[in-house]
């Protein structure tokens, strides 16, 4: 069984990291997870497994992580605070570590009103920053919330999300600083389409010296179509697609739009590689895992390091 | 105040169906203020019920009265001697009032005419907003007097989440993002240092407790 997080090793070695996202299926189907894992294997350092994203019931993140681990991948366990209180969260952190999972991503989670269980109670016992702090204390101080000892402690590389595109803008970097203060070691950003705003955010990050305290992975989601671009712009809160990008997608015939989407992703990655303080990319090709190897290859990120 | 809304008339009619003599009792405090269960609403409901009874040739006798508070014994006592003449009480109080009356008169059904909603403020005529969850551990002074437990859909103490855009909450674009309000007001008050703080997990035992909570004040007892 793996001892160290591959993601942590790659980042610690100063290499530009590549992770991808894997959404578990809406069913008790191991093959669906394994299939996605096999598409990604060799092209990414770690695979990030979503936790009932958008509030839709799916195969558990923990179970899917174990399946990926068995396939020889390094899974990142996403954990949202929407569905579990601090007892369940801490218990699952111990469970994940025991099963050999070495990365955790601490998130609030999409509100339950967006999913297919709109009558559910939202737990929100902790918030995402408090979850980061909890994992860090468990791991480094061997203490659960309240101070009781936990032995042996869970061994996890700790991540969180940041959204440079949400409002209020001046506060986004303060919130990142809080996440770093709480103990996060890597950050995955919201999908980057507005490079100018991302650059501005990164310069604030550097002003505070945060890029030296936390690894930042830029979020990449290849656009499948001009329609998708418009949908994201108009329907998804906290995402920012500039008008010229939508025009660019529209200017290409429908059957060439996927290719254009990949091209945009590659250009974004190339820009990120040049940006001081960006340590890697996280590719979220939603239900389009086949795009990941193309993007990684064409962005010149192959072969992946063996550290 | 505690806010409430009257149940739909059909539901109330179905509830009182087995009873011929019904005492309709309002509460002039919170639910009076939010125009759900005060004297006026009691009068309107009483008339509506009698009219329905006449239209459906149902036998129904009602009497209307409004107590100052239905959750305090000294006011509930006004029902003594009167309540026995009725088959049921239709209470236009919050859930606390209904239960308090039922505790004093346990053998008479007290029917709830209202759905109790939340602790809130009257923002303007006809608009009430929820702004307190009674968590038992008020920390408003740290959040520019805007409650993240109540007014943030994810009750985040270290917000805002990534879904805040143009000052609105992603859950409901008509709802202002509580954290946007907090950040803006802290900025106006020159208290941005409060934002840098990592706030520890809440002590929900003060809210959830060990079942229903109670307050005991010996200095108030005699």
XYZ file of C-alpha atoms in Angstrom:
529
model
C 0.000 0.000 0.000
C 1.112 3.518 -0.821
C 2.672 5.445 2.011
C 2.957 8.947 0.576
C 0.731 11.149 -1.466
C 1.945 11.276 -5.048
C 0.510 14.781 -5.344
C 2.525 15.939 -2.363
C 5.677 14.289 -3.724
C 5.347 15.936 -7.124
C 4.714 19.357 -5.590
C 7.486 18.993 -3.026
C 9.887 18.103 -5.853
C 9.041 21.426 -7.448
C 7.341 19.856 -10.462
C 4.264 21.313 -12.138
C 1.476 19.042 -10.862
C -1.497 17.733 -12.835
C -4.654 16.442 -11.233
C -8.007 15.573 -12.712
C -11.492 15.129 -11.432
C -13.566 11.959 -11.298
C -17.286 12.063 -10.547
C -18.606 8.758 -9.145
C -21.644 7.207 -10.856
C -25.271 7.333 -9.751
C -25.252 3.643 -8.936
C -23.368 0.834 -7.217
C -21.107 0.371 -10.220
C -17.384 -0.126 -9.594
C -16.658 -0.419 -13.328
C -17.737 3.167 -14.001
C -15.104 4.444 -11.576
C -12.409 2.035 -12.751
C -13.054 3.008 -16.383
C -12.564 6.690 -15.612
C -9.455 5.877 -13.586
C -7.919 3.934 -16.482
C -8.460 6.839 -18.883
C -6.589 9.138 -16.512
C -3.836 6.785 -15.359
C -0.373 7.920 -16.379
C -1.598 11.373 -17.407
C -2.211 12.814 -13.955
C -0.496 12.733 -10.573
C -3.721 12.447 -8.600
C -7.426 12.008 -9.163
C -9.854 14.097 -7.218
C -13.112 12.334 -6.373
C -16.209 14.457 -5.882
C -18.481 14.081 -2.868
C -22.107 14.042 -4.039
C -21.458 17.143 -6.115
C -24.360 19.496 -6.768
C -26.207 17.711 -3.991
C -26.988 14.689 -6.173
C -26.789 11.231 -4.580
C -23.883 9.257 -6.000
C -21.514 6.443 -5.081
C -19.575 7.672 -2.058
C -16.329 9.525 -2.589
C -14.576 7.254 -0.088
C -15.607 4.060 -1.908
C -14.615 5.484 -5.293
C -11.247 6.580 -3.862
C -10.553 3.032 -2.705
C -11.375 1.696 -6.187
C -8.945 4.179 -7.744
C -6.288 3.324 -5.186
C -6.604 -0.327 -6.193
C -6.026 0.779 -9.779
C -2.722 2.310 -8.745
C -3.881 5.933 -8.750
C -3.399 8.506 -6.010
C -6.915 9.620 -5.029
C -7.910 12.919 -3.426
C -10.938 12.456 -1.183
C -13.318 15.369 -1.454
C -15.224 15.978 1.746
C -18.115 18.398 2.001
C -19.530 19.615 5.300
C -23.093 19.632 3.960
C -23.988 16.031 4.784
C -22.023 15.037 7.863
C -21.497 16.439 11.322
C -18.110 16.576 13.037
C -18.465 13.042 14.398
C -18.976 11.545 10.938
C -16.353 13.775 9.278
C -13.633 12.887 11.757
C -14.584 9.226 11.612
C -14.371 9.227 7.801
C -10.986 10.977 7.935
C -9.697 8.118 10.066
C -11.360 5.641 7.726
C -9.831 7.207 4.624
C -6.345 7.247 6.102
C -6.710 3.660 7.276
C -7.651 2.570 3.763
C -4.527 4.209 2.334
C -5.978 7.457 1.014
C -3.437 10.224 1.401
C -5.164 13.406 0.214
C -8.268 15.216 1.352
C -9.979 18.271 -0.128
C -12.091 20.204 2.373
C -15.169 21.891 0.893
C -18.480 23.445 1.920
C -20.365 21.550 -0.766
C -23.070 22.723 -3.114
C -26.237 23.608 -1.263
C -28.752 20.762 -1.034
C -31.390 22.855 -2.784
C -29.519 22.363 -6.084
C -29.621 18.579 -6.066
C -32.094 15.722 -6.153
C -32.735 15.707 -2.386
C -34.070 19.198 -1.963
C -35.997 18.271 1.205
C -32.788 17.202 2.986
C -31.412 19.049 6.000
C -28.063 20.734 5.370
C -25.777 19.786 8.247
C -23.084 22.502 8.064
C -21.925 21.674 11.600
C -18.438 22.825 10.576
C -17.554 25.091 7.690
C -14.823 24.257 5.182
C -12.181 26.294 7.016
C -13.016 24.604 10.296
C -12.727 21.234 8.527
C -9.235 22.154 7.312
C -8.289 23.074 10.863
C -9.762 19.829 12.147
C -7.770 17.636 9.738
C -4.596 19.567 10.486
C -4.992 19.180 14.257
C -5.815 15.515 13.952
C -2.764 14.909 11.809
C -0.166 17.180 13.425
C -1.320 17.338 17.030
C -3.037 13.970 17.228
C -6.181 15.590 18.567
C -9.795 15.501 17.569
C -12.085 18.498 18.151
C -12.285 19.038 21.893
C -8.710 17.927 22.455
C -9.030 14.174 22.943
C -6.088 12.191 21.601
C -6.355 10.168 18.431
C -3.723 7.530 17.890
C -2.360 6.867 15.415
C -3.452 10.074 13.727
C -4.670 10.139 10.112
C -1.967 10.822 7.550
C -3.366 13.156 4.921
C -2.171 15.895 2.578
C -4.664 18.712 3.063
C -6.325 20.700 0.317
C -9.046 23.267 -0.132
C -10.704 25.306 -2.836
C -10.469 28.970 -3.716
C -12.639 30.980 -6.037
C -10.886 34.075 -7.402
C -14.019 34.871 -9.414
C -16.590 35.180 -6.632
C -17.427 38.404 -4.833
C -16.409 40.510 -3.009
C -13.152 40.361 -4.964
C -10.865 42.103 -2.481
C -11.931 39.552 0.108
C -11.097 36.436 -1.957
C -7.416 36.594 -1.063
C -8.212 37.201 2.614
C -10.250 34.020 2.570
C -7.353 32.170 0.957
C -5.107 33.491 3.720
C -7.574 32.141 6.270
C -7.489 28.732 4.637
C -3.708 28.764 4.756
C -3.792 29.866 8.381
C -6.197 27.014 9.122
C -3.667 24.582 7.654
C -4.380 23.851 4.017
C -1.359 22.723 2.019
C -2.741 22.878 -1.496
C -5.438 24.864 -3.219
C -7.565 24.072 -6.201
C -9.074 27.116 -7.851
C -12.394 27.543 -9.576
C -12.220 27.085 -13.373
C -10.147 29.813 -14.966
C -11.576 31.473 -18.073
C -10.922 35.057 -17.104
C -7.130 35.082 -17.089
C -6.897 38.805 -16.370
C -8.826 38.494 -13.163
C -6.862 35.396 -12.220
C -3.595 37.281 -12.768
C -4.825 40.079 -10.562
C -5.742 37.582 -7.853
C -2.357 35.855 -8.121
C -0.603 39.159 -7.710
C -2.557 39.720 -4.477
C -1.613 36.173 -3.458
C 2.060 36.950 -4.032
C 1.804 40.302 -2.216
C 0.783 38.381 0.863
C 3.474 35.740 0.274
C 0.815 33.035 0.210
C 2.303 31.352 -2.866
C 5.229 30.336 -0.684
C 2.995 28.800 1.949
C 0.557 26.836 -0.173
C 0.631 25.013 -3.512
C -1.840 26.508 -5.948
C -3.409 24.407 -8.683
C -5.265 26.364 -11.342
C -8.669 24.975 -12.269
C -9.215 24.029 -15.919
C -12.501 22.914 -17.455
C -12.415 22.370 -21.221
C -15.532 23.814 -22.844
C -17.535 21.295 -24.863
C -19.535 23.876 -26.783
C -20.484 27.527 -27.086
C -23.762 26.550 -25.455
C -21.927 25.246 -22.399
C -19.970 28.486 -22.203
C -23.178 30.515 -22.248
C -24.815 28.251 -19.700
C -21.906 28.662 -17.303
C -21.916 32.410 -17.769
C -25.618 32.804 -17.153
C -26.518 29.968 -14.786
C -23.561 29.085 -12.587
C -22.858 31.366 -9.650
C -19.235 32.111 -8.946
C -18.007 31.425 -12.490
C -16.712 34.002 -14.895
C -16.430 33.538 -18.672
C -15.519 36.716 -20.566
C -17.564 37.609 -23.631
C -14.631 37.316 -26.124
C -14.183 33.668 -25.126
C -17.847 32.952 -25.814
C -17.517 34.689 -29.186
C -14.469 32.579 -29.959
C -16.392 29.366 -29.210
C -19.319 30.569 -31.313
C -17.068 31.404 -34.255
C -16.221 27.721 -34.676
C -18.707 25.277 -36.321
C -20.507 23.080 -33.751
C -18.511 19.933 -34.535
C -15.224 21.739 -34.040
C -16.159 23.319 -30.734
C -14.828 20.544 -28.523
C -11.466 20.866 -30.207
C -11.569 24.641 -29.678
C -12.424 24.075 -26.015
C -9.354 21.886 -25.632
C -7.251 24.499 -27.408
C -8.405 27.181 -24.974
C -7.546 24.905 -22.037
C -4.074 24.325 -23.397
C -3.478 28.048 -23.870
C -4.679 28.687 -20.319
C -2.339 26.039 -18.934
C 0.572 27.538 -20.856
C -0.208 30.934 -19.350
C -0.451 29.401 -15.873
C 2.906 27.642 -16.254
C 4.515 31.044 -16.682
C 2.793 32.561 -13.673
C 4.834 32.825 -10.503
C 3.162 30.969 -7.660
C 1.048 28.590 -9.737
C 2.225 25.075 -8.933
C 0.053 22.976 -11.167
C -3.336 22.480 -12.741
C -6.483 20.669 -11.784
C -8.466 19.560 -14.842
C -12.182 19.163 -14.327
C -13.441 17.655 -17.582
C -16.981 17.042 -16.457
C -18.159 13.680 -17.861
C -15.470 14.071 -20.525
C -12.463 12.310 -19.021
C -11.208 11.485 -22.544
C -10.268 15.158 -22.909
C -7.730 14.974 -20.083
C -4.998 12.951 -21.857
C -5.276 15.246 -24.899
C -4.998 18.402 -22.829
C -2.096 17.064 -20.764
C -0.193 15.840 -23.788
C -0.715 18.898 -25.940
C 0.107 21.255 -23.060
C 3.519 19.605 -22.862
C 2.939 18.111 -19.441
C 4.013 14.575 -20.370
C 5.554 12.398 -19.136
C 4.352 12.704 -15.559
C 7.185 12.557 -13.034
C 7.895 9.417 -11.058
C 8.999 10.796 -7.715
C -40.598 38.519 17.206
C -41.871 35.039 16.413
C -43.456 35.100 12.978
C -46.192 32.854 11.692
C -48.565 32.444 8.783
C -52.143 31.301 8.896
C -52.824 27.852 7.533
C -54.971 27.677 4.385
C -58.684 27.947 5.208
C -59.433 24.454 3.836
C -56.985 22.912 6.273
C -58.524 24.774 9.187
C -62.050 23.800 8.130
C -60.964 20.134 7.966
C -59.377 20.438 11.403
C -62.494 21.786 13.122
C -64.873 19.447 11.274
C -65.513 17.122 14.246
C -66.397 20.030 16.570
C -69.628 22.020 16.896
C -68.549 24.650 19.408
C -65.184 26.247 18.732
C -63.463 29.006 20.680
C -61.226 31.017 18.326
C -58.365 32.512 20.337
C -55.807 34.976 19.031
C -52.559 36.221 20.507
C -51.869 39.950 20.433
C -48.089 39.717 20.802
C -45.711 38.504 18.099
C -48.244 36.925 15.758
C -50.405 40.024 16.162
C -47.502 42.156 14.999
C -46.953 39.982 11.945
C -50.666 40.084 11.106
C -51.222 36.345 11.467
C -53.005 35.862 14.783
C -54.055 39.200 16.295
C -57.560 40.484 16.994
C -58.183 41.424 13.379
C -57.120 38.040 12.018
C -59.224 36.273 14.663
C -62.276 38.243 13.505
C -61.620 37.474 9.845
C -61.088 33.786 10.484
C -64.183 33.527 12.704
C -66.345 35.103 9.979
C -64.855 32.889 7.270
C -65.544 29.764 9.305
C -69.141 30.753 10.071
C -69.747 31.604 6.440
C -68.413 28.250 5.351
C -70.592 26.497 7.928
C -73.687 28.274 6.605
C -72.832 27.428 2.986
C -72.264 23.777 3.822
C -75.172 23.616 6.335
C -72.795 22.540 9.055
C -73.644 23.219 12.680
C -70.981 25.561 14.098
C -70.936 27.962 17.016
C -67.878 30.141 17.493
C -66.731 32.784 19.902
C -63.702 34.976 19.332
C -61.269 36.383 21.808
C -57.668 37.535 21.796
C -55.271 37.131 24.691
C -52.381 39.479 25.248
C -50.085 36.449 25.201
C -50.882 32.776 24.850
C -47.532 31.684 26.224
C -47.857 33.187 29.725
C -50.062 31.647 32.403
C -51.539 34.863 33.781
C -53.054 35.643 30.364
C -54.092 32.063 29.581
C -56.063 32.126 32.832
C -58.612 34.377 31.139
C -59.921 31.227 29.450
C -60.791 29.606 32.776
C -64.537 29.101 33.160
C -65.132 29.812 29.470
C -63.171 27.135 27.723
C -65.282 24.320 29.251
C -68.249 25.493 27.209
C -66.454 24.610 23.955
C -65.527 21.368 22.198
C -62.212 22.735 20.945
C -60.027 25.813 20.828
C -58.718 27.102 17.517
C -55.543 28.884 18.514
C -53.981 31.634 16.438
C -50.772 31.584 18.444
C -47.286 30.306 17.710
C -46.452 26.716 18.618
C -45.353 27.838 22.068
C -48.735 29.447 22.709
C -50.711 26.410 21.511
C -48.724 24.136 23.795
C -48.929 26.468 26.775
C -52.734 26.658 26.524
C -52.939 22.872 26.105
C -50.861 22.391 29.216
C -53.278 24.479 31.282
C -56.337 22.790 29.749
C -55.083 19.301 28.842
C -58.520 17.771 28.186
C -59.594 20.150 25.437
C -58.089 19.893 21.941
C -56.174 23.082 21.055
C -55.995 23.233 17.262
C -53.169 25.195 15.609
C -54.488 27.684 13.047
C -51.010 29.017 12.278
C -47.760 27.622 10.957
C -45.003 29.082 13.112
C -42.120 30.324 10.989
C -39.110 32.090 12.446
C -37.599 34.750 14.689
C -37.487 37.862 12.642
C -37.966 41.542 12.111
C -40.632 43.614 10.381
C -38.624 45.032 7.516
C -41.491 47.032 6.037
C -45.266 46.750 5.852
C -46.000 43.197 4.741
C -42.388 42.017 4.790
C -40.816 39.972 7.562
C -37.258 38.633 7.499
C -35.670 35.819 9.477
C -32.567 36.969 11.299
C -32.124 34.883 14.453
C -31.988 31.128 15.077
C -31.736 31.323 18.837
C -28.402 29.490 18.815
C -27.735 30.367 22.449
C -24.277 31.766 21.738
C -24.616 35.213 20.180
C -21.499 36.456 18.405
C -23.057 39.188 16.312
C -20.401 41.695 17.403
C -17.801 39.699 15.447
C -19.863 39.710 12.254
C -20.916 43.355 11.935
C -24.274 42.535 13.572
C -25.344 40.261 10.724
C -25.981 36.673 11.783
C -24.140 34.115 9.631
C -25.942 31.227 11.331
C -29.318 32.514 10.205
C -28.666 34.552 7.126
C -26.061 32.418 5.334
C -27.628 29.340 3.701
C -24.596 27.299 4.770
C -24.256 28.957 8.212
C -20.593 29.619 7.500
C -18.571 31.326 10.231
C -15.672 31.894 7.872
C -17.440 33.026 4.729
C -18.397 33.865 2.104
C -18.418 30.648 0.109
C -17.588 30.605 -3.596
C -21.205 31.060 -4.599
C -21.468 34.728 -3.666
C -21.851 36.878 -6.750
C -22.938 40.489 -7.136
C -23.832 40.465 -3.461
C -26.404 37.713 -3.882
C -26.633 34.189 -2.510
C -26.384 31.400 -5.072
C -29.155 29.519 -3.314
C -31.658 32.296 -3.929
C -30.704 35.251 -6.119
C -33.269 37.390 -4.268
C -31.450 36.889 -0.980
C -28.478 39.081 -0.215
C -25.322 37.113 0.599
C -24.977 37.537 4.365
C -21.217 37.448 4.067
C -21.220 40.119 1.417
C -23.136 42.301 3.875
C -20.740 41.398 6.681
C -17.622 42.156 4.648
C -19.043 45.429 3.357
C -20.155 46.628 6.787
C -16.867 45.633 8.427
C -15.076 47.595 5.728
C -17.299 50.615 6.400
C -16.651 50.312 10.120
C -12.935 49.954 9.558
C -12.972 46.550 11.250
C -11.521 44.416 8.465
C -9.127 42.803 10.946
C -12.079 40.754 12.186
C -12.166 39.019 8.811
C -8.689 37.592 9.199
C -9.731 35.582 12.241
C -10.343 31.845 11.826
C -13.485 31.246 13.870
C -13.620 27.930 15.702
C -16.460 25.438 15.306
C -19.655 26.561 17.017
C -20.860 25.023 20.235
C -24.182 23.737 18.947
C -24.930 22.161 22.319
C -26.201 25.586 23.282
C -28.716 25.316 20.454
C -29.444 21.617 20.187
C -28.715 20.929 23.853
C -30.025 17.747 25.345
C -33.480 18.083 23.878
C -35.615 21.153 24.624
C -33.794 23.980 26.343
C -34.856 25.788 29.474
C -33.857 28.887 31.349
C -33.934 28.787 35.140
C -33.555 32.082 36.997
C -33.739 31.759 40.742
C -33.769 35.526 41.164
C -37.038 35.609 39.252
C -38.692 32.859 41.267
C -40.678 33.478 44.434
